CSV table of C-alpha atoms in Angstrom, one decimal:
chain,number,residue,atom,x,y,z
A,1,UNK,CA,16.1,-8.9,-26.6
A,2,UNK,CA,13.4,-8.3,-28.4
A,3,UNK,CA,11.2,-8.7,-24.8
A,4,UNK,CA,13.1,-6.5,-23.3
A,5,UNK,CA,12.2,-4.1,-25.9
A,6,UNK,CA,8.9,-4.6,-25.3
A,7,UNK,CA,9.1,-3.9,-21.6
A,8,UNK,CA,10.1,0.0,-22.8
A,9,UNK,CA,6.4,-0.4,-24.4
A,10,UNK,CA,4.5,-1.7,-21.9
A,11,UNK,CA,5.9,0.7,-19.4
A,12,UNK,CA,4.5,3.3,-21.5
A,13,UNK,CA,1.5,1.7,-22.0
A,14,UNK,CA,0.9,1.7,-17.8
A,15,UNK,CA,1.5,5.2,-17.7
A,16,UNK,CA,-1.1,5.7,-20.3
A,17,UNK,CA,-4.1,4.6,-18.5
A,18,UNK,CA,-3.5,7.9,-15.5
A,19,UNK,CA,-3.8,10.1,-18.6
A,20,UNK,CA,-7.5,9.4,-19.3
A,21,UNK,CA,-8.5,7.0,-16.4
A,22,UNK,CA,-9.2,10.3,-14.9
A,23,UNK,CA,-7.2,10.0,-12.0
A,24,UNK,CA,-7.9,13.2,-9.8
A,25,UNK,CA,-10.9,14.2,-10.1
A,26,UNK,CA,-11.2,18.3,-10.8
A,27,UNK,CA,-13.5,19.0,-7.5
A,28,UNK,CA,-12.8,21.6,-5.0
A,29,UNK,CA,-12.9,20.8,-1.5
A,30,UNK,CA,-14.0,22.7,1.0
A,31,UNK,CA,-14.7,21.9,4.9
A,32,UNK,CA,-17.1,23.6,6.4
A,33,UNK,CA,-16.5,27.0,3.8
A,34,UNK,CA,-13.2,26.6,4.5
A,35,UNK,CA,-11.3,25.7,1.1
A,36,UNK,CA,-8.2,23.5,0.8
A,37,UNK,CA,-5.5,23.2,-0.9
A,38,UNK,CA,-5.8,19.4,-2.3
A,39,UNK,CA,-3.7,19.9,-5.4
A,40,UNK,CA,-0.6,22.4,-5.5
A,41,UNK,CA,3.2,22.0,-7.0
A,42,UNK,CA,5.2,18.9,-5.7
A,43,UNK,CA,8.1,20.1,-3.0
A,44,UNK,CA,11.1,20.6,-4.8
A,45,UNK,CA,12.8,17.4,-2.8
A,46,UNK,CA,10.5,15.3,-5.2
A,47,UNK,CA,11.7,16.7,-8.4
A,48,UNK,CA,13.0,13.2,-9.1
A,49,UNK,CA,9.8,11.3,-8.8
A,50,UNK,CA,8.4,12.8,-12.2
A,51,UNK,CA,5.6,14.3,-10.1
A,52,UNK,CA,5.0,17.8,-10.2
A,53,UNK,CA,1.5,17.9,-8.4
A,54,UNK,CA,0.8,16.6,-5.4
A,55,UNK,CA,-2.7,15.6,-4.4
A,56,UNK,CA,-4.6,15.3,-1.3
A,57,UNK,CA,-6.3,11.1,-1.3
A,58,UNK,CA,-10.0,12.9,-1.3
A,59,UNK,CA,-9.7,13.8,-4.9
A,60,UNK,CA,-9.5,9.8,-5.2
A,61,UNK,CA,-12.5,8.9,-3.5
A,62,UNK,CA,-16.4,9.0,-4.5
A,63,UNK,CA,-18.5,11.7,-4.4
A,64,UNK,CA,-20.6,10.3,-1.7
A,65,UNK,CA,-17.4,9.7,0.6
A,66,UNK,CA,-15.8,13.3,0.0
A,67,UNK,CA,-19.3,15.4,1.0
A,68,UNK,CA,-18.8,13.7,4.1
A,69,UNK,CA,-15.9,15.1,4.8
A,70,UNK,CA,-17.0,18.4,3.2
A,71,UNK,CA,-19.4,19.2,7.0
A,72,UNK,CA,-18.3,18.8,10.4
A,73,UNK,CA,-22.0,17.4,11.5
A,74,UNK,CA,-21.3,15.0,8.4
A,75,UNK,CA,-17.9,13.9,9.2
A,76,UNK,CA,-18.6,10.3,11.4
A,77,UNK,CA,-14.5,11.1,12.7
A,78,UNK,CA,-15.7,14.6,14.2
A,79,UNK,CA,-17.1,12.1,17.5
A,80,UNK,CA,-13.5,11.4,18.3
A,81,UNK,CA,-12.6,15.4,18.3
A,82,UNK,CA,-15.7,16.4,20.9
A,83,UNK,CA,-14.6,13.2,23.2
A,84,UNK,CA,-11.3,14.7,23.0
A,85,UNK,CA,-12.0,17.8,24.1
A,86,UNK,CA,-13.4,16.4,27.2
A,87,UNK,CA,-10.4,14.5,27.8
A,88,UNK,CA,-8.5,18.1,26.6
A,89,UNK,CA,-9.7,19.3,30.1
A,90,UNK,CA,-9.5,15.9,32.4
A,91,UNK,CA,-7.2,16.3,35.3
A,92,UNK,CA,-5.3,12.9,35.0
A,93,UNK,CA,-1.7,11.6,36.9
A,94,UNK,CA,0.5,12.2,39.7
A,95,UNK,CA,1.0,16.3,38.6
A,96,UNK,CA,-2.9,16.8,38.9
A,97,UNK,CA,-2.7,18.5,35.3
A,98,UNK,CA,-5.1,18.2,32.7
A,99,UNK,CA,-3.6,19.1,28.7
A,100,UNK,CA,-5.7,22.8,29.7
A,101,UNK,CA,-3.1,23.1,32.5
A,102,UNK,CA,-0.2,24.0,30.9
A,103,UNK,CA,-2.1,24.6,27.1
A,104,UNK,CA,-5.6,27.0,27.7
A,105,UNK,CA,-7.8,26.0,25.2
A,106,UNK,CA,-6.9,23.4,21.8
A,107,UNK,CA,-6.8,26.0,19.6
A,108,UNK,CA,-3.5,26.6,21.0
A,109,UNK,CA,-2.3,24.1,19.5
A,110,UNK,CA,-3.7,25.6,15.9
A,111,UNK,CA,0.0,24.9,13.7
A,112,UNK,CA,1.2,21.8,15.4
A,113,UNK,CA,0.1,19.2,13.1
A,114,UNK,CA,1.4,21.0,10.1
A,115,UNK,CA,4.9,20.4,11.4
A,116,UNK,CA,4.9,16.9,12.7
A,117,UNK,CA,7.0,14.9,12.9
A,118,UNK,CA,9.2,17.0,14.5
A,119,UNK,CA,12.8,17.1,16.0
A,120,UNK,CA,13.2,17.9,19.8
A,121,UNK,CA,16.4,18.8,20.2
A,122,UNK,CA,16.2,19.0,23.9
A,123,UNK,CA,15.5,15.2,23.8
A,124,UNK,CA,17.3,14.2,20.6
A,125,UNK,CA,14.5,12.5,19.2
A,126,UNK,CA,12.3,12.6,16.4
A,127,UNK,CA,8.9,12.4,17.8
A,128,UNK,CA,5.5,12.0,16.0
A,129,UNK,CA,2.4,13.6,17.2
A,130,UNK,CA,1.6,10.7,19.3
A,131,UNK,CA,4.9,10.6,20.8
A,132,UNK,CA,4.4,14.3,21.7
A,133,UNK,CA,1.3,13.4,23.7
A,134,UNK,CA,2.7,10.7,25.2
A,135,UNK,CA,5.5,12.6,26.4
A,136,UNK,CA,3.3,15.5,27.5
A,137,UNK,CA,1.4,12.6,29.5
A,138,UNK,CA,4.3,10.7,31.1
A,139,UNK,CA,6.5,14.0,31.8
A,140,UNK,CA,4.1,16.8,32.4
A,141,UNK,CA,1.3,15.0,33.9
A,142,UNK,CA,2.7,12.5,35.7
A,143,UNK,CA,-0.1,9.8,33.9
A,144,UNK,CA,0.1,6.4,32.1
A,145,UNK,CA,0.5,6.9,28.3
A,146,UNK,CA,-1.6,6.2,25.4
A,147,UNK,CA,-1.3,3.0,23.8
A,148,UNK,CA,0.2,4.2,20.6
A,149,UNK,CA,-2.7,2.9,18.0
A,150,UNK,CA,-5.8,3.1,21.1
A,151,UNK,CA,-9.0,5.1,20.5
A,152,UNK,CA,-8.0,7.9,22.9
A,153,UNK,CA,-4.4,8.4,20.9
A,154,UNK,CA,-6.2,8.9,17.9
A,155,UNK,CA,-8.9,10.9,18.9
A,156,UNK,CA,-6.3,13.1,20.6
A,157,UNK,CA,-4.7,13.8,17.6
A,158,UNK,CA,-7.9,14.2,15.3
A,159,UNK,CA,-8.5,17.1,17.8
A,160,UNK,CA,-5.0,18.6,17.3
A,161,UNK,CA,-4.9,17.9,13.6
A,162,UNK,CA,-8.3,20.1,13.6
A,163,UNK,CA,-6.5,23.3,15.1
A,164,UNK,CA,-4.2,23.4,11.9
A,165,UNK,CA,-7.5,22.5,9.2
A,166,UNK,CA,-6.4,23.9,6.3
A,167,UNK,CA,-2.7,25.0,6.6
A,168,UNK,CA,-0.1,23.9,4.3
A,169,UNK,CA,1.9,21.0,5.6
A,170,UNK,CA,5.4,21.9,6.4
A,171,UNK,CA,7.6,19.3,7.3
A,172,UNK,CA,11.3,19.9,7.8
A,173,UNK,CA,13.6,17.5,6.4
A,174,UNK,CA,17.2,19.4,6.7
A,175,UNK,CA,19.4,19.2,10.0
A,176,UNK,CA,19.0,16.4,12.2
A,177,UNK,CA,15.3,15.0,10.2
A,178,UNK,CA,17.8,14.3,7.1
A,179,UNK,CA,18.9,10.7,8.4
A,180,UNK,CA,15.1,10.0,8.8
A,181,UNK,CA,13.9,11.4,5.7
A,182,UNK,CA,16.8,9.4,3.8
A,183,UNK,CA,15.8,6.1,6.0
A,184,UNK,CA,12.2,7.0,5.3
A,185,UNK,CA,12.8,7.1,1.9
A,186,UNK,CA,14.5,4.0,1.7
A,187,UNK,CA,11.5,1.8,3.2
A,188,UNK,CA,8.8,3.6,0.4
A,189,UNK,CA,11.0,2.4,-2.6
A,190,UNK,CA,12.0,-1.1,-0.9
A,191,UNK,CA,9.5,-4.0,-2.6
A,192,UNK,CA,8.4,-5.8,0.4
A,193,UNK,CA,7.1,-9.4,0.5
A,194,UNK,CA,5.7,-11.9,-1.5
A,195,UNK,CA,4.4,-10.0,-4.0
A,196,UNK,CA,7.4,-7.6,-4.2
A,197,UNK,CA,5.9,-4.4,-4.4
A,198,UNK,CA,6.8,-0.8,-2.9
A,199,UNK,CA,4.9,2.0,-1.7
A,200,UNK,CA,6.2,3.9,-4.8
A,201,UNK,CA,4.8,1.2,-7.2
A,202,UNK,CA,1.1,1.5,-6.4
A,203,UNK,CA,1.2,5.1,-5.2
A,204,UNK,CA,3.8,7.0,-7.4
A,205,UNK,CA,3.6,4.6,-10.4
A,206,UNK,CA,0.1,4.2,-10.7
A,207,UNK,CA,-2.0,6.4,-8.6
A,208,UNK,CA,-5.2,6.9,-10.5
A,209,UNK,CA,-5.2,3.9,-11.8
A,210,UNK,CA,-7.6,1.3,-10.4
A,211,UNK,CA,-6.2,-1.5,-8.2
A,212,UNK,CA,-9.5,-4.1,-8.5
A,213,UNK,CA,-11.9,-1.9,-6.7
A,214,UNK,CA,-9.3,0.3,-4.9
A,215,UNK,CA,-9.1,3.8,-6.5
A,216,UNK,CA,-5.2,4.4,-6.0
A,217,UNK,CA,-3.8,7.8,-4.6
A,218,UNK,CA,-0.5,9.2,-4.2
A,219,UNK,CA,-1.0,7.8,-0.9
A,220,UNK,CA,-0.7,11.3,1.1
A,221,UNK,CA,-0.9,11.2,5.0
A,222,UNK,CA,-2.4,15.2,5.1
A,223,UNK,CA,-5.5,13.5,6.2
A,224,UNK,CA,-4.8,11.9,8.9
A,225,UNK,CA,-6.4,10.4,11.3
A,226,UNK,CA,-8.6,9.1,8.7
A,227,UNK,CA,-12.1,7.7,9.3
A,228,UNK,CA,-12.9,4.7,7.5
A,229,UNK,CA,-16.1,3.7,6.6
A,230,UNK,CA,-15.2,0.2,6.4
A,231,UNK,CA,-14.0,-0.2,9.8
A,232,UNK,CA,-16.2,2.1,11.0
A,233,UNK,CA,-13.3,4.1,13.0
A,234,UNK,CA,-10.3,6.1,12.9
A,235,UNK,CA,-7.0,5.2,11.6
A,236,UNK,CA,-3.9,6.5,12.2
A,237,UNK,CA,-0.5,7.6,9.7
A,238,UNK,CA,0.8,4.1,10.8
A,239,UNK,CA,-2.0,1.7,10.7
A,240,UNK,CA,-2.5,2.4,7.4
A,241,UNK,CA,1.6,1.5,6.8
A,242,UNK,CA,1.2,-1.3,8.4
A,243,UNK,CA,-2.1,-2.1,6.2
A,244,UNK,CA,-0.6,-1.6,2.9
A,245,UNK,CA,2.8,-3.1,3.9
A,246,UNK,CA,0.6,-6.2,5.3
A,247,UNK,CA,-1.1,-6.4,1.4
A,248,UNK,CA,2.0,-7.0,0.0
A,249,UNK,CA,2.5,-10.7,1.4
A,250,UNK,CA,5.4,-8.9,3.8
A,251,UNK,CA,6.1,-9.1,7.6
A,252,UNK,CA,5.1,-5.4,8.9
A,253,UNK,CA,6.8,-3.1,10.9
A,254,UNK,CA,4.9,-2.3,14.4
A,255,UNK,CA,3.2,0.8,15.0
A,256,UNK,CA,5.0,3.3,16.7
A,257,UNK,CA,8.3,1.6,15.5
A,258,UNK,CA,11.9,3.6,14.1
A,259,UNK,CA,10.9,2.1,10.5
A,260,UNK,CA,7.5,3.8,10.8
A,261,UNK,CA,8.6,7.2,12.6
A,262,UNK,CA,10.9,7.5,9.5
A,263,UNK,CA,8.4,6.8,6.8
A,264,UNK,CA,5.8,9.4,8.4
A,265,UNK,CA,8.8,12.2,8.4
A,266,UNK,CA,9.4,10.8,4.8
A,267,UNK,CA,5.4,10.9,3.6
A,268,UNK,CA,4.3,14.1,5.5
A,269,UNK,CA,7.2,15.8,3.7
A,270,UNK,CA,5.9,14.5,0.5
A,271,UNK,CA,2.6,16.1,1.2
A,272,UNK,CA,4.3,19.8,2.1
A,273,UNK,CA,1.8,22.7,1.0
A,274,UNK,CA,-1.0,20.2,0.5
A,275,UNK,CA,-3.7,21.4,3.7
A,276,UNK,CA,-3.9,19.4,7.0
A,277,UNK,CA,-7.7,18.1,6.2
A,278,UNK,CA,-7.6,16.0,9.4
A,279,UNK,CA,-10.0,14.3,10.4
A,280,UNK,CA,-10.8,13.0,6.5
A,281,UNK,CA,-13.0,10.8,5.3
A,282,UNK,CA,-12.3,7.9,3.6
A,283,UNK,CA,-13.8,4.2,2.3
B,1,UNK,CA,0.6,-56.6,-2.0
B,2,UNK,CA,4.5,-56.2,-1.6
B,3,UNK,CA,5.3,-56.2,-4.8
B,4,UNK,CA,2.5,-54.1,-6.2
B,5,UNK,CA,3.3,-51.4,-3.3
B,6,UNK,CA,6.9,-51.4,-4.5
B,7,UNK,CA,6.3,-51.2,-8.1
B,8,UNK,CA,3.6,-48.2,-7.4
B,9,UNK,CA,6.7,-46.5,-5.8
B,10,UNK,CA,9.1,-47.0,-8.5
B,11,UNK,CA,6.5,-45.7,-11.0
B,12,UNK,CA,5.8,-42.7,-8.6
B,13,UNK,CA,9.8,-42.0,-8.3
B,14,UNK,CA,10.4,-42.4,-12.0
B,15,UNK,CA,7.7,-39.7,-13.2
B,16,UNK,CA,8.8,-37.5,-10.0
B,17,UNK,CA,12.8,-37.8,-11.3
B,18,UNK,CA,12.2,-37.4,-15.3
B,19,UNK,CA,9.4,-34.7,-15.1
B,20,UNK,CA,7.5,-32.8,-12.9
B,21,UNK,CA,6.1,-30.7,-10.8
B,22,UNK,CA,9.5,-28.6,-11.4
B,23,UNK,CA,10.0,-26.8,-8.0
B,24,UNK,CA,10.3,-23.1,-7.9
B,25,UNK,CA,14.0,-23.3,-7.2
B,26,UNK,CA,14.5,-25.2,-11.1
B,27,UNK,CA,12.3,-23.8,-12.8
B,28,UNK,CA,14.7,-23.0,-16.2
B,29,UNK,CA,13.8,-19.8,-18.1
B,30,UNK,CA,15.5,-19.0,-21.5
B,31,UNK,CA,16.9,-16.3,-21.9
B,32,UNK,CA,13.8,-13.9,-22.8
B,33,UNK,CA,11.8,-15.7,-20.1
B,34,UNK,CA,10.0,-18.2,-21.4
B,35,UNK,CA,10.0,-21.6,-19.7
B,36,UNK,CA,9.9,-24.3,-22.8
B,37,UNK,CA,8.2,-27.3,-20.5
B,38,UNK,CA,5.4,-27.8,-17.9
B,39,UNK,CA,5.7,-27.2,-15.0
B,40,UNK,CA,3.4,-29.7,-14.0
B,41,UNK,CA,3.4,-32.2,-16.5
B,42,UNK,CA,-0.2,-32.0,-16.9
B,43,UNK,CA,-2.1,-30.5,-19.3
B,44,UNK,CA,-3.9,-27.2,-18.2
B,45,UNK,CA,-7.7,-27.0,-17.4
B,46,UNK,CA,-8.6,-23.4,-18.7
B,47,UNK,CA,-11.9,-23.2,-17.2
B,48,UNK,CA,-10.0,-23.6,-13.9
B,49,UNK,CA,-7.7,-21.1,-15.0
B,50,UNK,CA,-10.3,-18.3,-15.5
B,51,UNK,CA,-11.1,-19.5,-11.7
B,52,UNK,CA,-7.5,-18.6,-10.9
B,53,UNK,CA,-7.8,-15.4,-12.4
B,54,UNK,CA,-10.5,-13.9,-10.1
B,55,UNK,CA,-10.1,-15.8,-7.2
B,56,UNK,CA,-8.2,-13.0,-4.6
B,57,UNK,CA,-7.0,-15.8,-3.1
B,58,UNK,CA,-5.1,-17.4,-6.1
B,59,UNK,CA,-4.1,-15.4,-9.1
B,60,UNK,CA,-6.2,-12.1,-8.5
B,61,UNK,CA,-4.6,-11.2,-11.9
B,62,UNK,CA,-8.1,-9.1,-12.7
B,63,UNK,CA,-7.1,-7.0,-9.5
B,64,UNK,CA,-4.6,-5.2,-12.4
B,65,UNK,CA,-5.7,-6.5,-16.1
B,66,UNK,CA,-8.8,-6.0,-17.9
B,67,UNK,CA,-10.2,-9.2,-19.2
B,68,UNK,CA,-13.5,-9.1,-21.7
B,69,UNK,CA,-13.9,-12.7,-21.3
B,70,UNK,CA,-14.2,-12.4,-17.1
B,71,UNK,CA,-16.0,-9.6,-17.1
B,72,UNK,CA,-18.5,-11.7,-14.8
B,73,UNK,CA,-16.1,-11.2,-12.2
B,74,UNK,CA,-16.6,-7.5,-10.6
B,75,UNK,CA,-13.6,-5.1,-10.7
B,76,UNK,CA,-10.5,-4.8,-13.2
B,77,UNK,CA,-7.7,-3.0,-12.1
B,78,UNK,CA,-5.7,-0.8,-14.7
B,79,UNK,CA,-1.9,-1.4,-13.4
B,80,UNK,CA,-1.4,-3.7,-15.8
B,81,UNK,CA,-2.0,-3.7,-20.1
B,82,UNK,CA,-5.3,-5.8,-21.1
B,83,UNK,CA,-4.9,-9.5,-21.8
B,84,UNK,CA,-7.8,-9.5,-24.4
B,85,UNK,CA,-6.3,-11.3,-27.5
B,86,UNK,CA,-2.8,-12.3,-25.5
B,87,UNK,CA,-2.8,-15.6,-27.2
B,88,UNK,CA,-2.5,-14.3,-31.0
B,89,UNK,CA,0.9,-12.8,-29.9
B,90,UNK,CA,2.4,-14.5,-26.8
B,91,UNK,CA,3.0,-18.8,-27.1
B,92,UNK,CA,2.2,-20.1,-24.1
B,93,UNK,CA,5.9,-20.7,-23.1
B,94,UNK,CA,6.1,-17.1,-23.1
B,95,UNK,CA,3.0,-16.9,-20.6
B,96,UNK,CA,4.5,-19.3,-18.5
B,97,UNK,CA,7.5,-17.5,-18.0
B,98,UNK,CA,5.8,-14.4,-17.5
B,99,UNK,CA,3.6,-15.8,-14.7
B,100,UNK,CA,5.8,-17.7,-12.9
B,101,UNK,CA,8.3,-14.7,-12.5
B,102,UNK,CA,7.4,-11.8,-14.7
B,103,UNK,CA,10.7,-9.9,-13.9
B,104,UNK,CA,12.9,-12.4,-16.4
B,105,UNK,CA,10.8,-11.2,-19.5
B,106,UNK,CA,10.1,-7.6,-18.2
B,107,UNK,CA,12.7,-6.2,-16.2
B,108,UNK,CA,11.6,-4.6,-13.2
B,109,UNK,CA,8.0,-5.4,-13.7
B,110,UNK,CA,5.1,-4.4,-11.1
B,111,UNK,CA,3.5,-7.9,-11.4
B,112,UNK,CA,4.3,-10.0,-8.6
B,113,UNK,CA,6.4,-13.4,-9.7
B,114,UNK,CA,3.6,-16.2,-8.8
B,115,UNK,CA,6.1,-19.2,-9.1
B,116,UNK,CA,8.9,-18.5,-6.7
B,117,UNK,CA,9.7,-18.8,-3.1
B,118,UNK,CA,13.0,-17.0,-2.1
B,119,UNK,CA,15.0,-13.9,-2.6
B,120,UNK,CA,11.9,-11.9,-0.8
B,121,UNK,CA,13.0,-8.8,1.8
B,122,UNK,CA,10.6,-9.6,4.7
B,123,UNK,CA,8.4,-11.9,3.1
B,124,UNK,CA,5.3,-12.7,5.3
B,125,UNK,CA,3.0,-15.6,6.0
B,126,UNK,CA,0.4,-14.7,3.9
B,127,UNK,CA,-2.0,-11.6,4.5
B,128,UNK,CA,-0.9,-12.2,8.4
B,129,UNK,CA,1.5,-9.2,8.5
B,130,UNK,CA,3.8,-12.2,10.7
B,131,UNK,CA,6.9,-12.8,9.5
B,132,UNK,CA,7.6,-16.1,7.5
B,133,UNK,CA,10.8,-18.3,7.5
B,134,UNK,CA,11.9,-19.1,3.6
B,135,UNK,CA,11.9,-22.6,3.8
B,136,UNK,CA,8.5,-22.6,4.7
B,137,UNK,CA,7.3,-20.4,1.6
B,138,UNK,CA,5.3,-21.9,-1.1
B,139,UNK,CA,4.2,-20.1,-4.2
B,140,UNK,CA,0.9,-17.9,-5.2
B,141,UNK,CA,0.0,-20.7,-7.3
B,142,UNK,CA,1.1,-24.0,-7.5
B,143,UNK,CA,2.5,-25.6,-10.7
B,144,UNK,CA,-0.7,-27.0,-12.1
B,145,UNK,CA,-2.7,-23.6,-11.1
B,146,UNK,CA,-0.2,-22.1,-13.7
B,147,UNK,CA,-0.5,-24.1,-16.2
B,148,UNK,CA,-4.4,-23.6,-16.2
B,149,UNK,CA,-3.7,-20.2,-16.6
B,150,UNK,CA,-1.7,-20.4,-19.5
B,151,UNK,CA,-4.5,-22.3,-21.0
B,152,UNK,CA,-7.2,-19.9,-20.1
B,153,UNK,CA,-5.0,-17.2,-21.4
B,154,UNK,CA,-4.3,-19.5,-24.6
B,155,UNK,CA,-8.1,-18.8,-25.0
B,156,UNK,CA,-7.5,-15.2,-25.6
B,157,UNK,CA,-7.7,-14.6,-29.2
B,158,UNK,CA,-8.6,-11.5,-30.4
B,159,UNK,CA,-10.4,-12.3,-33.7
């Protein structure tokens, strides 16, 4: 009993530390003169989380790693957005039809990230960005998909995410995304593997706290793609699942998977009114 | 050479059947989650402990708890409360409950259960991302890595 009692204290005393470890830091960001909104009231959906502010991961991060994301000519995943364009305008598959074909230019495409994942009702399906493309690719074009995680995926989608720089993200969970928000849901508070923890336990119950070296964030996808420093690349929404999931000691989902597609409708819509910053920047 | 081979073996069996290592599957906690006996049988090494501690590989307990005395050892994490001067208010029974399976004396708790090796929801083969099967688990730490634990931690006084 008396244990038990103490767990009541100890809780407290983790909670603690996020009030002066500093957490967020106060900075402003701002891309290319552009500001963002990094910090802004919690959708009402998350009013039983006890958050009320939501936070954009590059408040989390040191100051030498947020300038870089501060400049396009600094930002290492801007690369990936001009070998997109290129690829934007290559005629590719049986329907001689480049994305410019049926699209003009990618600023066309300026809103589309702020909404994904999205429901197409003509098809039935939920579909994440990448399965968008794809679908453009296979249907429109008449041309071999994109491996879901490959270079050319992700670059694709740093492009479109660059269109909507800036906008609030707005993902619908009512109608037919319900089931996957609720599914979605279910997989961030599950405690996974070996070590038995959640997405909710590092990144709702102790974001700002330090994990060894790891600053922790609310674990926000507005980001994405995201270039890492340490691999020297860009990562999408669900490599970075599947990298956290992988930490716990559990057996992952695959990329590209149901379980994934439902935690992306269930994070994105956790980040709603935070800006799309993709491309970001992070360690 | 027969019968010294077969009296090694009843020595060997004897110890194994009275005492220890207690598998993950008997360990007994009481019922604040202590566990009252070794788990090893052998005493605990405590500079091997404070190995345990910051080894990623092992314990990585600094990954969420400050610790003065292995400050040596780059990076303490915050999820966790301090374990400078455990010892003048935990016994080590306590400690050994609490790291073999944390979430028998704190209900709930964020710290992983090091001594236990079924009951997981998609448990993995290691840092793989692969699935494991259960009955080829083992635990974080074995029983004697525990115990050296507890004696490093039974190092911990705060005055």
């Amino acid at each position: 009993m008396k244990f038990k009692a103490m767990t009541a204290l100890a809780a407290l005393a983790i909670s603690a530390p996020m009030l002066f470890a500093g957490g967020a830091d106060d900075d402003t960001l701002t891309i290319d003169g552009q500001e963002m909104i990094t910090k802004t009231a919690a959708p009402a959906h998350m009013a039983e989380t006890g958050i009320d502010t939501i936070m954009s991961g590059w408040h989390f991060r040191e100051d030498d790693t947020q300038a870089m994301q501060m400049d396009t000519f600094d930002n290492p995943g801007m690369i990936a957005v001009d070998q997109a364009t290129d690829a934007w305008n290559t005629v590719e598959g049986t329907a001689e039809k480049s994305c410019a074909s049926c699209h003009e230019g990618p600023e066309s495409m300026g809103g589309v990230r702020a909404v994904y994942p999205k429901w197409n009702a003509e098809a039935g399906e939920m579909r994440t960005l990448a399965m968008q493309i794809n679908n453009c690719r296979t249907e429109q074009m008449g041309a071999e998909p994109y491996k879901y995680e490959k270079a050319e995926m992700t670059a694709m989608e740093a492009l479109i995410s660059v269109q909507s720089r800036g906008m609030p993200v707005n993902v619908a969970i009512d109608g037919p995304a319900a089931e996957y928000y609720e599914k979605g849901k279910e997989i961030y508070y599950t405690r996974y593997g070996q070590l038995e923890l959640s997405c909710a336990n590092c990144h709702e119950d102790n974001y700002g706290n330090y994990i060894r070296a790891d600053h922790l964030s609310q674990g926000q996808i507005n980001g994405f793609p995201t270039y890492r420093l340490k691999n020297a690349g860009l990562v999408q929404t669900h490599n970075r699942f599947r990298g956290c999931i992988r930490d716990t000691r559990a057996e992952t989902f695959a990329v590209g998977s149901p379980e994934f597609v439902a935690l992306e409708v269930y994070v994105a819509s956790r980040g709603n009114g935070l800006s799309v910053e993709g491309p970001s920047v992070r360690q | 050479m027969k019968l010294t081979g077969i009296s090694a073996a009843v020595v060997f069996c004897a110890t194994a059947a009275i005492a220890n290592p207690v598998t993950p599957g008997d360990v007994q906690f009481d019922e604040y989650g202590a566990i009252q006996t070794s788990l090893s049988g052998t005493m605990g090494d405590a500079a091997s402990g404070a190995k345990i501690m910051t080894s990623r590989a092992k314990g990585n307990c600094v990954a969420c708890h400050a610790v003065t005395a292995l400050k040596d050892a780059p990076f303490h994490g915050e999820v966790g409360p301090t374990l400078d001067g455990i010892a003048d208010y935990r016994t080590a029974e306590e400690l050994r409950g609490i790291i073999a399976n944390a979430k028998m004396t704190f209900e709930g708790s964020i710290m992983p259960a090091f001594y236990k090796t079924s009951g997981f929801i998609r448990a993995g083969d290691g840092y793989t991302g692969k699935g494991a099967k259960e009955e080829d688990l083992t635990p974080i730490l074995t029983a004697q890595e525990i115990e050296d634990v507890v004696a490093f931690l039974m190092t911990l006084k705060g005055s």
